[in-house]
Tab-separated table of C-alpha atoms and ligand atoms in Angstrom:
chain	number	residue	atom	x	y	z
T	1416	UNK	CA	-145.364	121.506	-117.809
T	1417	UNK	CA	-142.772	121.398	-120.580
T	1418	UNK	CA	-141.750	124.934	-121.523
T	1419	UNK	CA	-141.850	124.999	-125.297
T	1420	UNK	CA	-139.855	127.766	-126.956
T	1421	UNK	CA	-141.109	129.196	-130.221
T	1422	UNK	CA	-139.275	130.620	-133.224
T	1423	UNK	CA	-140.962	132.405	-136.132
T	1424	UNK	CA	-139.288	133.078	-139.477
T	1425	UNK	CA	-140.842	135.956	-141.436
T	1426	UNK	CA	-141.749	137.380	-138.056
T	1427	UNK	CA	-142.626	140.878	-139.235
T	1428	UNK	CA	-144.939	139.787	-142.037
T	1429	UNK	CA	-148.713	139.592	-141.653
T	1430	UNK	CA	-148.902	135.929	-140.697
T	1431	UNK	CA	-145.589	135.837	-138.814
T	1432	UNK	CA	-146.221	138.790	-136.535
T	1433	UNK	CA	-149.732	137.630	-135.624
T	1434	UNK	CA	-148.394	134.129	-134.948
T	1435	UNK	CA	-145.501	135.442	-132.831
T	1436	UNK	CA	-147.576	137.966	-130.856
T	1437	UNK	CA	-150.434	135.574	-130.116
T	1438	UNK	CA	-148.142	132.721	-129.046
T	1439	UNK	CA	-146.199	135.127	-126.826
T	1440	UNK	CA	-149.527	136.292	-125.360
T	1441	UNK	CA	-150.269	132.639	-124.549
T	1442	UNK	CA	-147.068	132.629	-122.479
T	1443	UNK	CA	-144.621	130.992	-124.898
T	1444	UNK	CA	-141.124	132.377	-124.986
T	1445	UNK	CA	-141.045	133.576	-128.606
T	1446	UNK	CA	-138.291	134.831	-130.857
T	1447	UNK	CA	-139.251	136.198	-134.254
T	1448	UNK	CA	-136.732	136.410	-137.093
T	1449	UNK	CA	-137.013	138.869	-139.948
T	1450	UNK	CA	-134.321	139.717	-142.460
T	1451	UNK	CA	-135.452	143.364	-142.614
T	1452	UNK	CA	-133.246	145.170	-140.098
T	1453	UNK	CA	-135.046	148.498	-140.567
T	1454	UNK	CA	-138.380	146.939	-139.591
T	1455	UNK	CA	-136.791	145.339	-136.522
T	1456	UNK	CA	-135.441	148.730	-135.438
T	1457	UNK	CA	-138.870	150.274	-135.943
T	1458	UNK	CA	-140.721	147.666	-133.912
T	1459	UNK	CA	-138.216	148.146	-131.098
T	1460	UNK	CA	-139.302	151.821	-131.176
T	1461	UNK	CA	-142.940	150.738	-131.041
T	1462	UNK	CA	-143.700	151.275	-134.752
T	1463	UNK	CA	-145.738	148.474	-136.322
T	1464	UNK	CA	-144.886	147.366	-139.890
T	1465	UNK	CA	-148.592	147.334	-140.910
T	1466	UNK	CA	-152.005	147.995	-139.434
T	1467	UNK	CA	-153.922	145.029	-138.035
T	1468	UNK	CA	-156.696	145.515	-135.468
T	1469	UNK	CA	-155.670	144.405	-131.963
T	1470	UNK	CA	-152.102	143.478	-132.917
T	1471	UNK	CA	-150.167	146.492	-131.657
T	1472	UNK	CA	-151.451	146.014	-128.129
T	1473	UNK	CA	-150.471	142.321	-128.123
T	1474	UNK	CA	-146.998	143.051	-129.500
T	1475	UNK	CA	-146.339	145.865	-127.027
T	1476	UNK	CA	-147.454	143.845	-124.015
T	1477	UNK	CA	-145.505	140.748	-125.093
T	1478	UNK	CA	-142.346	142.786	-125.745
T	1479	UNK	CA	-142.596	144.580	-122.409
T	1480	UNK	CA	-143.262	141.271	-120.660
T	1481	UNK	CA	-140.034	139.894	-122.195
T	1482	UNK	CA	-141.846	137.039	-123.974
T	1483	UNK	CA	-141.382	138.385	-127.505
T	1484	UNK	CA	-138.039	139.276	-129.051
T	1485	UNK	CA	-137.002	140.075	-132.608
T	1486	UNK	CA	-133.785	139.225	-134.420
T	1487	UNK	CA	-132.285	139.242	-137.890
T	1488	UNK	CA	-129.869	136.401	-137.019
T	1489	UNK	CA	-131.077	132.933	-137.923
T	1490	UNK	CA	-128.669	131.489	-135.343
T	1491	UNK	CA	-130.779	133.092	-132.587
T	1492	UNK	CA	-133.536	130.566	-133.330
T	1493	UNK	CA	-131.218	127.865	-132.008
T	1494	UNK	CA	-133.157	127.442	-128.754
T	1495	UNK	CA	-136.600	127.208	-130.291
T	1496	UNK	CA	-138.315	123.817	-130.085
T	1497	UNK	CA	-140.820	124.672	-132.793
T	1498	UNK	CA	-139.974	127.095	-135.601
T	1499	UNK	CA	-142.861	128.413	-137.697
T	1500	UNK	CA	-142.039	129.379	-141.273
T	1501	UNK	CA	-144.192	132.365	-142.263
T	1502	UNK	CA	-142.255	133.786	-145.220
T	1503	UNK	CA	-143.853	134.799	-148.516
T	1504	UNK	CA	-144.353	132.530	-151.525
T	1505	UNK	CA	-144.875	135.156	-154.250
T	1506	UNK	CA	-146.124	134.396	-157.748
T	1507	UNK	CA	-143.509	133.795	-160.446
T	1508	UNK	CA	-144.282	134.945	-164.022
T	1509	UNK	CA	-145.392	131.341	-164.778
T	1510	UNK	CA	-148.028	131.525	-162.046
T	1511	UNK	CA	-146.016	129.124	-159.854
T	1512	UNK	CA	-145.428	129.951	-156.199
T	1513	UNK	CA	-141.813	130.875	-155.513
T	1514	UNK	CA	-140.852	128.731	-152.515
T	1515	UNK	CA	-137.205	129.774	-152.411
T	1516	UNK	CA	-137.603	131.706	-149.144
T	1517	UNK	CA	-139.237	128.699	-147.475
T	1518	UNK	CA	-136.484	126.377	-148.707
T	1519	UNK	CA	-133.763	128.773	-147.610
T	1520	UNK	CA	-135.303	129.157	-144.141
T	1521	UNK	CA	-135.718	125.401	-143.589
T	1522	UNK	CA	-132.140	124.667	-144.651
T	1523	UNK	CA	-130.701	127.538	-142.627
T	1524	UNK	CA	-132.501	126.323	-139.511
T	1525	UNK	CA	-131.247	122.766	-140.040
T	1526	UNK	CA	-127.683	123.997	-140.633
T	1527	UNK	CA	-127.705	126.194	-137.507
T	1528	UNK	CA	-129.050	123.546	-135.121
T	1529	UNK	CA	-127.115	121.494	-132.632
T	1530	UNK	CA	-130.356	120.022	-131.244
T	1531	UNK	CA	-133.520	118.811	-132.997
T	1532	UNK	CA	-136.416	121.173	-133.857
T	1533	UNK	CA	-139.860	120.870	-135.388
T	1534	UNK	CA	-140.275	123.131	-138.397
T	1535	UNK	CA	-143.927	124.002	-139.031
T	1536	UNK	CA	-144.610	125.453	-142.474
T	1537	UNK	CA	-147.340	128.095	-142.278
T	1538	UNK	CA	-146.497	129.677	-145.642
T	1539	UNK	CA	-148.812	128.518	-148.432
T	1540	UNK	CA	-146.722	126.044	-150.427
T	1541	UNK	CA	-147.630	123.782	-153.371
T	1542	UNK	CA	-148.632	120.217	-152.657
T	1543	UNK	CA	-145.505	118.084	-152.344
T	1544	UNK	CA	-143.313	120.843	-150.874
T	1545	UNK	CA	-142.895	119.419	-147.344
T	1546	UNK	CA	-141.965	116.030	-148.857
T	1547	UNK	CA	-139.514	117.621	-151.303
T	1548	UNK	CA	-137.846	119.701	-148.566
T	1549	UNK	CA	-137.547	116.652	-146.299
T	1550	UNK	CA	-135.867	114.691	-149.115
T	1551	UNK	CA	-133.443	117.579	-149.673
T	1552	UNK	CA	-132.548	117.572	-145.982
T	1553	UNK	CA	-131.983	113.799	-146.129
T	1554	UNK	CA	-129.702	114.194	-149.136
T	1555	UNK	CA	-127.686	116.776	-147.186
T	1556	UNK	CA	-127.558	114.677	-143.985
T	1557	UNK	CA	-129.527	117.358	-142.143
T	1558	UNK	CA	-132.746	115.428	-141.582
T	1559	UNK	CA	-131.929	114.489	-137.979
T	1560	UNK	CA	-131.914	118.217	-137.178
T	1561	UNK	CA	-135.489	119.025	-138.113
T	1562	UNK	CA	-138.867	117.345	-138.588
T	1563	UNK	CA	-141.046	119.185	-141.051
T	1564	UNK	CA	-144.793	119.481	-140.530
T	1565	UNK	CA	-147.280	121.396	-142.624
T	1566	UNK	CA	-149.488	123.717	-140.564
T	1567	UNK	CA	-151.402	125.929	-143.008
T	1568	UNK	CA	-152.733	129.280	-141.936
T	1569	UNK	CA	-156.246	130.547	-142.649
T	1570	UNK	CA	-156.022	134.091	-141.184
T	1571	UNK	CA	-157.804	136.936	-142.955
T	1572	UNK	CA	-156.124	140.317	-143.051
T	1573	UNK	CA	-157.976	142.836	-140.947
T	1574	UNK	CA	-159.386	140.042	-138.756
T	1575	UNK	CA	-156.167	138.076	-138.279
T	1576	UNK	CA	-155.913	138.325	-134.484
T	1577	UNK	CA	-159.526	137.294	-134.063
T	1578	UNK	CA	-159.045	134.433	-136.526
T	1579	UNK	CA	-155.996	133.272	-134.574
T	1580	UNK	CA	-157.970	133.025	-131.310
T	1581	UNK	CA	-161.033	131.469	-132.958
T	1582	UNK	CA	-159.823	129.191	-135.745
T	1583	UNK	CA	-162.432	127.214	-137.696
T	1584	UNK	CA	-160.053	124.226	-137.712
T	1585	UNK	CA	-156.453	123.326	-137.019
T	1586	UNK	CA	-154.689	121.351	-139.733
T	1587	UNK	CA	-151.351	119.626	-139.259
T	1588	UNK	CA	-149.758	117.470	-141.931
T	1589	UNK	CA	-146.819	115.186	-141.328
T	1590	UNK	CA	-144.899	112.403	-142.982
T	1591	UNK	CA	-146.988	109.250	-143.509
T	1592	UNK	CA	-145.502	106.028	-142.110
T	1593	UNK	CA	-145.231	104.106	-145.357
T	1594	UNK	CA	-143.065	106.017	-147.783
T	1595	UNK	CA	-144.882	106.459	-151.041
T	1596	UNK	CA	-144.509	108.725	-154.023
T	1597	UNK	CA	-146.420	112.027	-153.858
T	1598	UNK	CA	-149.980	111.771	-155.046
T	1599	UNK	CA	-150.542	108.088	-154.297
T	1600	UNK	CA	-152.742	106.680	-151.545
T	1601	UNK	CA	-151.535	109.155	-148.900
T	1602	UNK	CA	-155.014	109.695	-147.484
T	1603	UNK	CA	-155.570	107.868	-144.242
T	1604	UNK	CA	-152.045	106.554	-143.858
T	1605	UNK	CA	-150.606	106.796	-140.360
T	1606	UNK	CA	-147.681	109.101	-139.637
T	1607	UNK	CA	-144.287	107.789	-138.606
T	1608	UNK	CA	-143.679	107.839	-134.852
T	1609	UNK	CA	-141.474	110.962	-134.951
T	1610	UNK	CA	-143.748	112.726	-137.417
T	1611	UNK	CA	-146.864	111.842	-135.399
T	1612	UNK	CA	-145.286	113.175	-132.225
T	1613	UNK	CA	-144.262	116.390	-133.998
T	1614	UNK	CA	-147.753	116.856	-135.483
T	1615	UNK	CA	-149.411	116.331	-132.101
T	1616	UNK	CA	-147.025	118.814	-130.485
T	1617	UNK	CA	-147.791	121.494	-133.091
T	1618	UNK	CA	-151.540	120.829	-132.861
T	1619	UNK	CA	-151.345	121.169	-129.084
T	1620	UNK	CA	-149.626	124.568	-129.124
T	1621	UNK	CA	-152.971	126.313	-129.313
T	1622	UNK	CA	-156.017	124.134	-129.592
T	1623	UNK	CA	-159.138	125.770	-128.134
T	1624	UNK	CA	-161.910	123.413	-126.994
T	1625	UNK	CA	-164.456	122.548	-129.675
T	1626	UNK	CA	-162.154	123.397	-132.593
T	1627	UNK	CA	-161.707	120.405	-134.934
T	1628	UNK	CA	-158.123	119.228	-135.356
T	1629	UNK	CA	-157.148	117.384	-138.535
T	1630	UNK	CA	-153.875	115.513	-138.313
T	1631	UNK	CA	-153.090	114.139	-141.716
T	1632	UNK	CA	-150.410	113.723	-144.375
T	1633	UNK	CA	-148.288	116.595	-145.669
T	1634	UNK	CA	-150.035	116.481	-149.024
T	1635	UNK	CA	-153.551	116.627	-147.594
T	1636	UNK	CA	-152.662	119.561	-145.359
T	1637	UNK	CA	-151.092	121.475	-148.259
T	1638	UNK	CA	-154.124	120.800	-150.444
T	1639	UNK	CA	-156.609	121.813	-147.739
T	1640	UNK	CA	-155.108	125.304	-147.791
T	1641	UNK	CA	-155.199	125.704	-151.574
T	1642	UNK	CA	-158.634	124.144	-151.931
T	1643	UNK	CA	-160.046	126.458	-149.240
T	1644	UNK	CA	-158.770	129.639	-150.870
T	1645	UNK	CA	-159.721	128.461	-154.371
T	1646	UNK	CA	-163.221	127.620	-153.170
T	1647	UNK	CA	-163.649	131.064	-151.589
T	1648	UNK	CA	-162.452	132.681	-154.831
T	1649	UNK	CA	-164.829	130.477	-156.829
T	1650	UNK	CA	-167.769	131.472	-154.637
T	1651	UNK	CA	-167.021	135.139	-155.348
T	1652	UNK	CA	-166.639	134.564	-159.094
T	1653	UNK	CA	-169.831	132.497	-159.101
T	1654	UNK	CA	-171.909	135.296	-157.607
T	1655	UNK	CA	-170.205	137.807	-159.903
T	1656	UNK	CA	-171.229	135.681	-162.890
T	1657	UNK	CA	-174.851	135.577	-161.700
T	1658	UNK	CA	-174.643	139.358	-161.145
T	1659	UNK	CA	-174.363	139.891	-164.911
T	1660	UNK	CA	-177.702	138.251	-165.588
T	1661	UNK	CA	-179.228	139.930	-162.545
T	1662	UNK	CA	-178.188	143.335	-163.872
T	1663	UNK	CA	-179.621	142.668	-167.351
T	1664	UNK	CA	-182.847	141.297	-165.888
T	1665	UNK	CA	-183.338	144.264	-163.534
T	1666	UNK	CA	-182.696	142.127	-160.433
T	1667	UNK	CA	-180.804	142.966	-157.252
T	1668	UNK	CA	-177.866	140.600	-156.697
T	1669	UNK	CA	-177.761	141.507	-152.990
T	1670	UNK	CA	-181.213	139.981	-152.506
T	1671	UNK	CA	-180.273	137.020	-154.711
T	1672	UNK	CA	-177.088	136.438	-152.627
T	1673	UNK	CA	-179.079	136.547	-149.426
T	1674	UNK	CA	-181.603	134.041	-150.728
T	1675	UNK	CA	-178.881	131.708	-151.997
T	1676	UNK	CA	-176.706	131.993	-148.878
T	1677	UNK	CA	-179.544	131.074	-146.519
T	1678	UNK	CA	-179.288	127.501	-147.764
T	1679	UNK	CA	-177.046	125.955	-145.069
T	1680	UNK	CA	-175.404	123.767	-147.718
T	1681	UNK	CA	-174.149	126.976	-149.380
T	1682	UNK	CA	-173.714	129.463	-146.510
T	1683	UNK	CA	-173.795	133.272	-146.652
T	1684	UNK	CA	-170.059	134.076	-146.787
T	1685	UNK	CA	-168.207	135.196	-149.891
T	1686	UNK	CA	-171.330	135.894	-151.899
T	1687	UNK	CA	-170.905	139.656	-152.216
T	1688	UNK	CA	-170.825	140.638	-155.865
T	1689	UNK	CA	-168.611	143.524	-156.913
T	1690	UNK	CA	-165.142	144.341	-158.191
T	1691	UNK	CA	-164.021	140.773	-157.432
T	1692	UNK	CA	-161.371	139.343	-155.173
T	1693	UNK	CA	-157.827	140.628	-154.855
T	1694	UNK	CA	-155.106	140.981	-152.247
T	1695	UNK	CA	-151.987	138.987	-151.509
T	1696	UNK	CA	-153.638	135.557	-151.151
T	1697	UNK	CA	-156.696	134.496	-153.155
T	1698	UNK	CA	-155.419	135.408	-156.623
T	1699	UNK	CA	-151.863	134.241	-155.942
T	1700	UNK	CA	-153.020	130.901	-154.540
T	1701	UNK	CA	-155.462	130.371	-157.390
T	1702	UNK	CA	-152.697	130.988	-159.941
T	1703	UNK	CA	-150.382	128.634	-158.095
T	1704	UNK	CA	-153.059	125.928	-157.937
T	1705	UNK	CA	-153.673	126.274	-161.683
T	1706	UNK	CA	-149.934	125.914	-162.197
T	1707	UNK	CA	-149.868	122.786	-160.012
T	1708	UNK	CA	-152.631	121.280	-162.182
T	1709	UNK	CA	-150.618	122.102	-165.297
T	1710	UNK	CA	-147.517	120.513	-163.835
T	1711	UNK	CA	-149.559	117.392	-163.106
T	1712	UNK	CA	-150.845	117.518	-166.738
T	1713	UNK	CA	-154.418	118.129	-165.546
T	1714	UNK	CA	-156.855	120.706	-166.916
T	1715	UNK	CA	-158.230	123.040	-164.193
T	1716	UNK	CA	-161.331	124.189	-166.094
T	1717	UNK	CA	-163.235	125.613	-163.147
T	1718	UNK	CA	-160.208	127.320	-161.592
T	1719	UNK	CA	-159.351	129.034	-164.872
T	1720	UNK	CA	-162.901	130.327	-165.156
T	1721	UNK	CA	-162.766	131.626	-161.582
T	1722	UNK	CA	-159.721	133.697	-162.519
T	1723	UNK	CA	-161.176	134.887	-165.827
T	1724	UNK	CA	-164.481	135.978	-164.273
T	1725	UNK	CA	-162.492	137.934	-161.687
T	1726	UNK	CA	-160.521	139.803	-164.353
T	1727	UNK	CA	-163.739	140.488	-166.263
T	1728	UNK	CA	-165.213	142.201	-163.183
T	1729	UNK	CA	-162.432	144.789	-163.316
T	1730	UNK	CA	-162.923	145.418	-167.040
T	1731	UNK	CA	-166.672	145.748	-166.534
T	1732	UNK	CA	-166.247	148.585	-164.072
T	1733	UNK	CA	-164.191	150.500	-166.639
T	1734	UNK	CA	-166.822	149.698	-169.271
T	1735	UNK	CA	-169.494	151.137	-166.960
T	1736	UNK	CA	-167.525	154.391	-166.754
T	1737	UNK	CA	-167.168	154.477	-170.546
T	1738	UNK	CA	-170.904	153.835	-170.992
T	1739	UNK	CA	-171.589	157.018	-169.057
T	1740	UNK	CA	-168.665	159.271	-169.951
T	1741	UNK	CA	-167.732	158.115	-173.460
T	1742	UNK	CA	-163.996	158.242	-174.167
T	1743	UNK	CA	-162.153	158.394	-170.850
T	1744	UNK	CA	-159.280	160.435	-172.288
T	1745	UNK	CA	-158.996	163.658	-170.267
T	1746	UNK	CA	-161.893	162.712	-167.972
T	1747	UNK	CA	-161.507	163.387	-164.230
T	1748	UNK	CA	-162.264	160.407	-162.056
T	1749	UNK	CA	-162.205	160.096	-158.264
T	1750	UNK	CA	-161.396	156.581	-157.039
T	1751	UNK	CA	-162.504	155.623	-153.522
T	1752	UNK	CA	-160.515	152.781	-151.967
T	1753	UNK	CA	-156.973	151.572	-152.658
T	1754	UNK	CA	-156.676	148.787	-150.057
T	1755	UNK	CA	-157.759	145.370	-151.352
T	1756	UNK	CA	-160.469	145.282	-148.689
T	1757	UNK	CA	-161.548	147.381	-145.684
T	1758	UNK	CA	-159.756	147.340	-142.306
T	1759	UNK	CA	-156.328	146.983	-143.863
T	1760	UNK	CA	-153.756	149.356	-145.331
T	1761	UNK	CA	-152.521	146.610	-147.654
T	1762	UNK	CA	-152.469	147.463	-151.368
T	1763	UNK	CA	-150.414	144.397	-152.389
T	1764	UNK	CA	-152.136	142.910	-155.424
T	1765	UNK	CA	-155.141	145.121	-154.770
T	1766	UNK	CA	-157.563	145.258	-157.707
T	1767	UNK	CA	-157.404	149.068	-157.345
T	1768	UNK	CA	-153.865	149.146	-158.785
T	1769	UNK	CA	-154.605	147.530	-162.188
T	1770	UNK	CA	-157.904	149.410	-162.450
T	1771	UNK	CA	-156.280	152.796	-161.768
T	1772	UNK	CA	-153.367	151.934	-164.069
T	1773	UNK	CA	-155.773	151.006	-166.845
T	1774	UNK	CA	-157.693	154.285	-166.407
T	1775	UNK	CA	-154.395	156.197	-166.503
T	1776	UNK	CA	-153.358	154.387	-169.683
T	1777	UNK	CA	-156.663	155.446	-171.230
T	1778	UNK	CA	-155.772	159.076	-170.501
T	1779	UNK	CA	-158.098	159.635	-167.522
T	1780	UNK	CA	-156.975	161.982	-164.732
T	1781	UNK	CA	-157.216	160.234	-161.411
T	1782	UNK	CA	-157.549	161.326	-157.791
T	1783	UNK	CA	-157.624	158.537	-155.210
T	1784	UNK	CA	-158.668	158.308	-151.584
T	1785	UNK	CA	-158.284	155.623	-148.970
T	1786	UNK	CA	-159.096	156.171	-145.281
T	1787	UNK	CA	-155.977	154.324	-144.059
T	1788	UNK	CA	-153.497	155.298	-146.768
T	1789	UNK	CA	-152.430	158.889	-147.261
T	1790	UNK	CA	-150.030	158.516	-150.160
T	1791	UNK	CA	-147.835	156.237	-152.260
T	1792	UNK	CA	-145.086	156.017	-149.646
T	1793	UNK	CA	-147.422	154.716	-146.952
T	1794	UNK	CA	-148.820	152.252	-149.472
T	1795	UNK	CA	-145.295	150.995	-150.142
T	1796	UNK	CA	-145.538	152.020	-153.811
T	1797	UNK	CA	-142.462	153.064	-155.742
T	1798	UNK	CA	-142.246	156.537	-157.318
T	1799	UNK	CA	-143.097	155.169	-160.753
T	1800	UNK	CA	-146.200	153.275	-159.618
T	1801	UNK	CA	-149.378	155.314	-160.032
T	1802	UNK	CA	-147.345	158.352	-161.046
T	1803	UNK	CA	-149.570	161.295	-161.919
T	1804	UNK	CA	-152.248	160.205	-159.448
T	1805	UNK	CA	-153.355	162.765	-156.853
T	1806	UNK	CA	-154.024	161.533	-153.296
T	1807	UNK	CA	-157.008	163.187	-151.606
T	1808	UNK	CA	-157.503	163.473	-147.858
T	1809	UNK	CA	-161.268	162.853	-147.929
T	1810	UNK	CA	-163.814	161.250	-150.268
T	1811	UNK	CA	-165.278	164.719	-150.882
T	1812	UNK	CA	-161.895	166.043	-151.985
T	1813	UNK	CA	-161.558	163.010	-154.279
T	1814	UNK	CA	-164.962	163.816	-155.806
T	1815	UNK	CA	-164.189	167.518	-156.257
T	1816	UNK	CA	-164.766	168.628	-159.862
T	1817	UNK	CA	-164.925	165.011	-161.089
T	1818	UNK	CA	-166.815	163.554	-164.029
T	1819	UNK	CA	-167.326	160.338	-162.052
T	1820	UNK	CA	-166.571	158.610	-158.780
T	1821	UNK	CA	-165.557	154.946	-158.819
T	1822	UNK	CA	-165.894	152.993	-155.547
T	1823	UNK	CA	-163.480	150.062	-155.224
T	1824	UNK	CA	-163.216	149.223	-151.501
T	1825	UNK	CA	-166.138	148.693	-149.131
T	1826	UNK	CA	-164.882	150.969	-146.379
T	1827	UNK	CA	-167.679	151.516	-143.812
T	1828	UNK	CA	-167.046	155.295	-143.903
T	1829	UNK	CA	-167.964	155.395	-147.579
T	1830	UNK	CA	-171.464	154.204	-146.681
T	1831	UNK	CA	-171.693	157.308	-144.463
T	1832	UNK	CA	-170.811	159.756	-147.250
T	1833	UNK	CA	-173.206	162.758	-147.370
T	1834	UNK	CA	-174.315	162.088	-150.924
T	1835	UNK	CA	-175.818	165.541	-151.574
T	1836	UNK	CA	-172.586	167.167	-150.441
T	1837	UNK	CA	-170.530	164.899	-152.676
T	1838	UNK	CA	-172.821	165.424	-155.655
T	1839	UNK	CA	-172.615	169.201	-155.220
T	1840	UNK	CA	-168.820	169.032	-155.588
T	1841	UNK	CA	-168.819	166.865	-158.709
T	1842	UNK	CA	-168.936	168.253	-162.229
T	1843	UNK	CA	-171.128	165.287	-163.331
T	1844	UNK	CA	-173.119	163.229	-160.820
T	1845	UNK	CA	-171.890	159.793	-161.978
T	1846	UNK	CA	-171.098	157.079	-159.420
T	1847	UNK	CA	-169.925	153.604	-160.459
T	1848	UNK	CA	-169.952	151.420	-157.369
T	1849	UNK	CA	-167.790	148.280	-157.398
T	1850	UNK	CA	-168.952	147.367	-153.890
T	1851	UNK	CA	-172.722	147.942	-154.028
T	1852	UNK	CA	-172.704	150.281	-151.032
T	1853	UNK	CA	-175.806	152.293	-151.901
T	1854	UNK	CA	-179.440	151.865	-152.749
T	1855	UNK	CA	-180.017	152.587	-156.468
T	1856	UNK	CA	-183.484	154.069	-155.824
T	1857	UNK	CA	-182.123	156.457	-153.204
T	1858	UNK	CA	-179.351	157.493	-155.592
T	1859	UNK	CA	-181.845	158.059	-158.381
T	1860	UNK	CA	-184.007	160.196	-156.076
T	1861	UNK	CA	-180.900	162.319	-155.368
T	1862	UNK	CA	-180.297	162.774	-159.085
T	1863	UNK	CA	-177.143	160.648	-159.091
T	1864	UNK	CA	-176.456	158.479	-162.138
T	1865	UNK	CA	-175.581	155.347	-160.147
T	1866	UNK	CA	-174.443	151.945	-161.358
T	1867	UNK	CA	-173.504	149.078	-159.057
T	1868	UNK	CA	-172.703	145.456	-159.929
T	1869	UNK	CA	-175.659	143.165	-160.553
T	1870	UNK	CA	-178.208	145.763	-159.459
Q	2275	LIG	C1	-157.979	135.103	-147.603
Q	2275	LIG	C2	-158.694	133.938	-146.901
Q	2275	LIG	O1	-160.011	134.370	-146.541
Q	2275	LIG	C3	-157.902	133.505	-145.687
Q	2275	LIG	O2	-158.510	132.368	-145.090
Q	2275	LIG	C4	-156.471	133.156	-146.105
Q	2275	LIG	O3	-155.690	132.772	-144.999
Q	2275	LIG	C5	-155.820	134.338	-146.824
Q	2275	LIG	O4	-156.659	134.725	-147.932
Q	2275	LIG	P1	-157.719	137.736	-147.195
Q	2275	LIG	O5	-156.938	137.757	-148.458
Q	2275	LIG	O6	-157.187	138.438	-145.994
Q	2275	LIG	O7	-157.979	136.216	-146.704
Q	2275	LIG	O8	-159.127	138.391	-147.534
Q	2275	LIG	P2	-160.639	137.930	-147.707
Q	2275	LIG	O9	-161.435	138.485	-146.594
Q	2275	LIG	O10	-160.740	136.478	-147.959
Q	2275	LIG	O11	-161.037	138.730	-149.049
Q	2275	LIG	C6	-160.338	138.530	-150.260
Q	2275	LIG	C7	-160.921	139.364	-151.370
Q	2275	LIG	O12	-162.219	138.909	-151.750
Q	2275	LIG	C8	-161.079	140.846	-151.051
Q	2275	LIG	O13	-160.681	141.573	-152.190
Q	2275	LIG	C9	-162.564	141.008	-150.816
Q	2275	LIG	O14	-163.014	142.310	-151.082
Q	2275	LIG	C10	-163.125	140.008	-151.825
Q	2275	LIG	N1	-164.482	139.517	-151.493
Q	2275	LIG	C11	-164.689	138.832	-150.335
Q	2275	LIG	C12	-165.522	139.710	-152.400
Q	2275	LIG	O15	-165.358	140.325	-153.469
Q	2275	LIG	N2	-166.764	139.210	-152.098
Q	2275	LIG	C13	-167.003	138.525	-150.966
Q	2275	LIG	O16	-168.153	138.091	-150.767
Q	2275	LIG	C14	-165.942	138.327	-150.040
């Protein structure tokens, strides 16, 4: 069997480290590049850059087995047959995705190669990026060094290792045989011989039985990623919109969601109403997709609404606090949950940050708690971010002496809170729940003034 060697750029990021560790666990000789020397030193000492269930064990075993190495030298990727690009594509002020790290990585790899490599782009990049980067390589006479394929990633944080082993589909995009301008008749066209070979090789790296494999054009692969994330975001905003009417009508959105999701054409996932979606992917990708529509002089009506509904969810939670407490100036509020979702310590683009910042700007005094984050340093926040906020070591401490508790992340341990005990520590028994963790009737029976979303 051909021994394929793997390189990963952005190897200590969420996608990169999962990719590198899982491929090394499959037996591939893997070298992961990251520009952050401090993180490389830490991982050599056994310290993970972030928490992800199941990952530490994989990394440790692969490192000890000699199948996984880390480097900050791009030249060390020289021997890799396939190099995965897993660097970030952050949002620019215009909403566009900043692809400069992807471009830099692709060109550096091409410049450093003496032999040919396949470069598989896992980073989420706007439609047309793989084509544009290939043209740039051609202009610089570097195109014989690398073949670019698009291989979008669908991992969820907190379930990334599991998602790697059990993907819903594998998508690989490559250059179509007949050169044509982006956006025209690419669907269904056959890849060039080299591109087809490269796509098949990438698809075959890990392709569990029964998992559908889509080998298609660059553009289709890039769009599949954006359309998937935008659809998930739209599902959440849709149920959040319905939640408003449900709340007014005295309904329970959780029952409505269940009833809707049982239709197999709709499916049960991503129908939980609440504070809305956040985190490093859904919002960023939605903004980038809107920007791509604008660039193409198209009007993304639905996508804009998805984003607006999401922002409204955040404002509504603050409104709910004001409805109960009046002016928030000087009020003491305990906020439960800083991570953008449970089972992660990631606060990047978490909805909790703008909500807490807004409460602070209104003059409220805030104590926060998160089971996996004990302070701003661990959260990677600078000294100026959330300054004045107190970090509590338990939800009870966060509720101590407070006028209200605001729940923002659906951590399982919050469902286990001894409500009587919490109520006894609060100065007013007000709970605004952005994740619908409790039963309103039970809360009422306990004498807690409880307000969820859509219930
Ligand atoms: C997402 C995609 O799911 C994944 O396929 C892609 O590769 C990266 O982006 P992730 O950002 O890790 O993954 O989180 P996800 O589980 O999708 O949740 C995103 C946000 O939506 C969270 O804030 C979550 O709390 C919220 N959410 C999710 C809801 O508000 N309601 C739901 O029903 C589901």
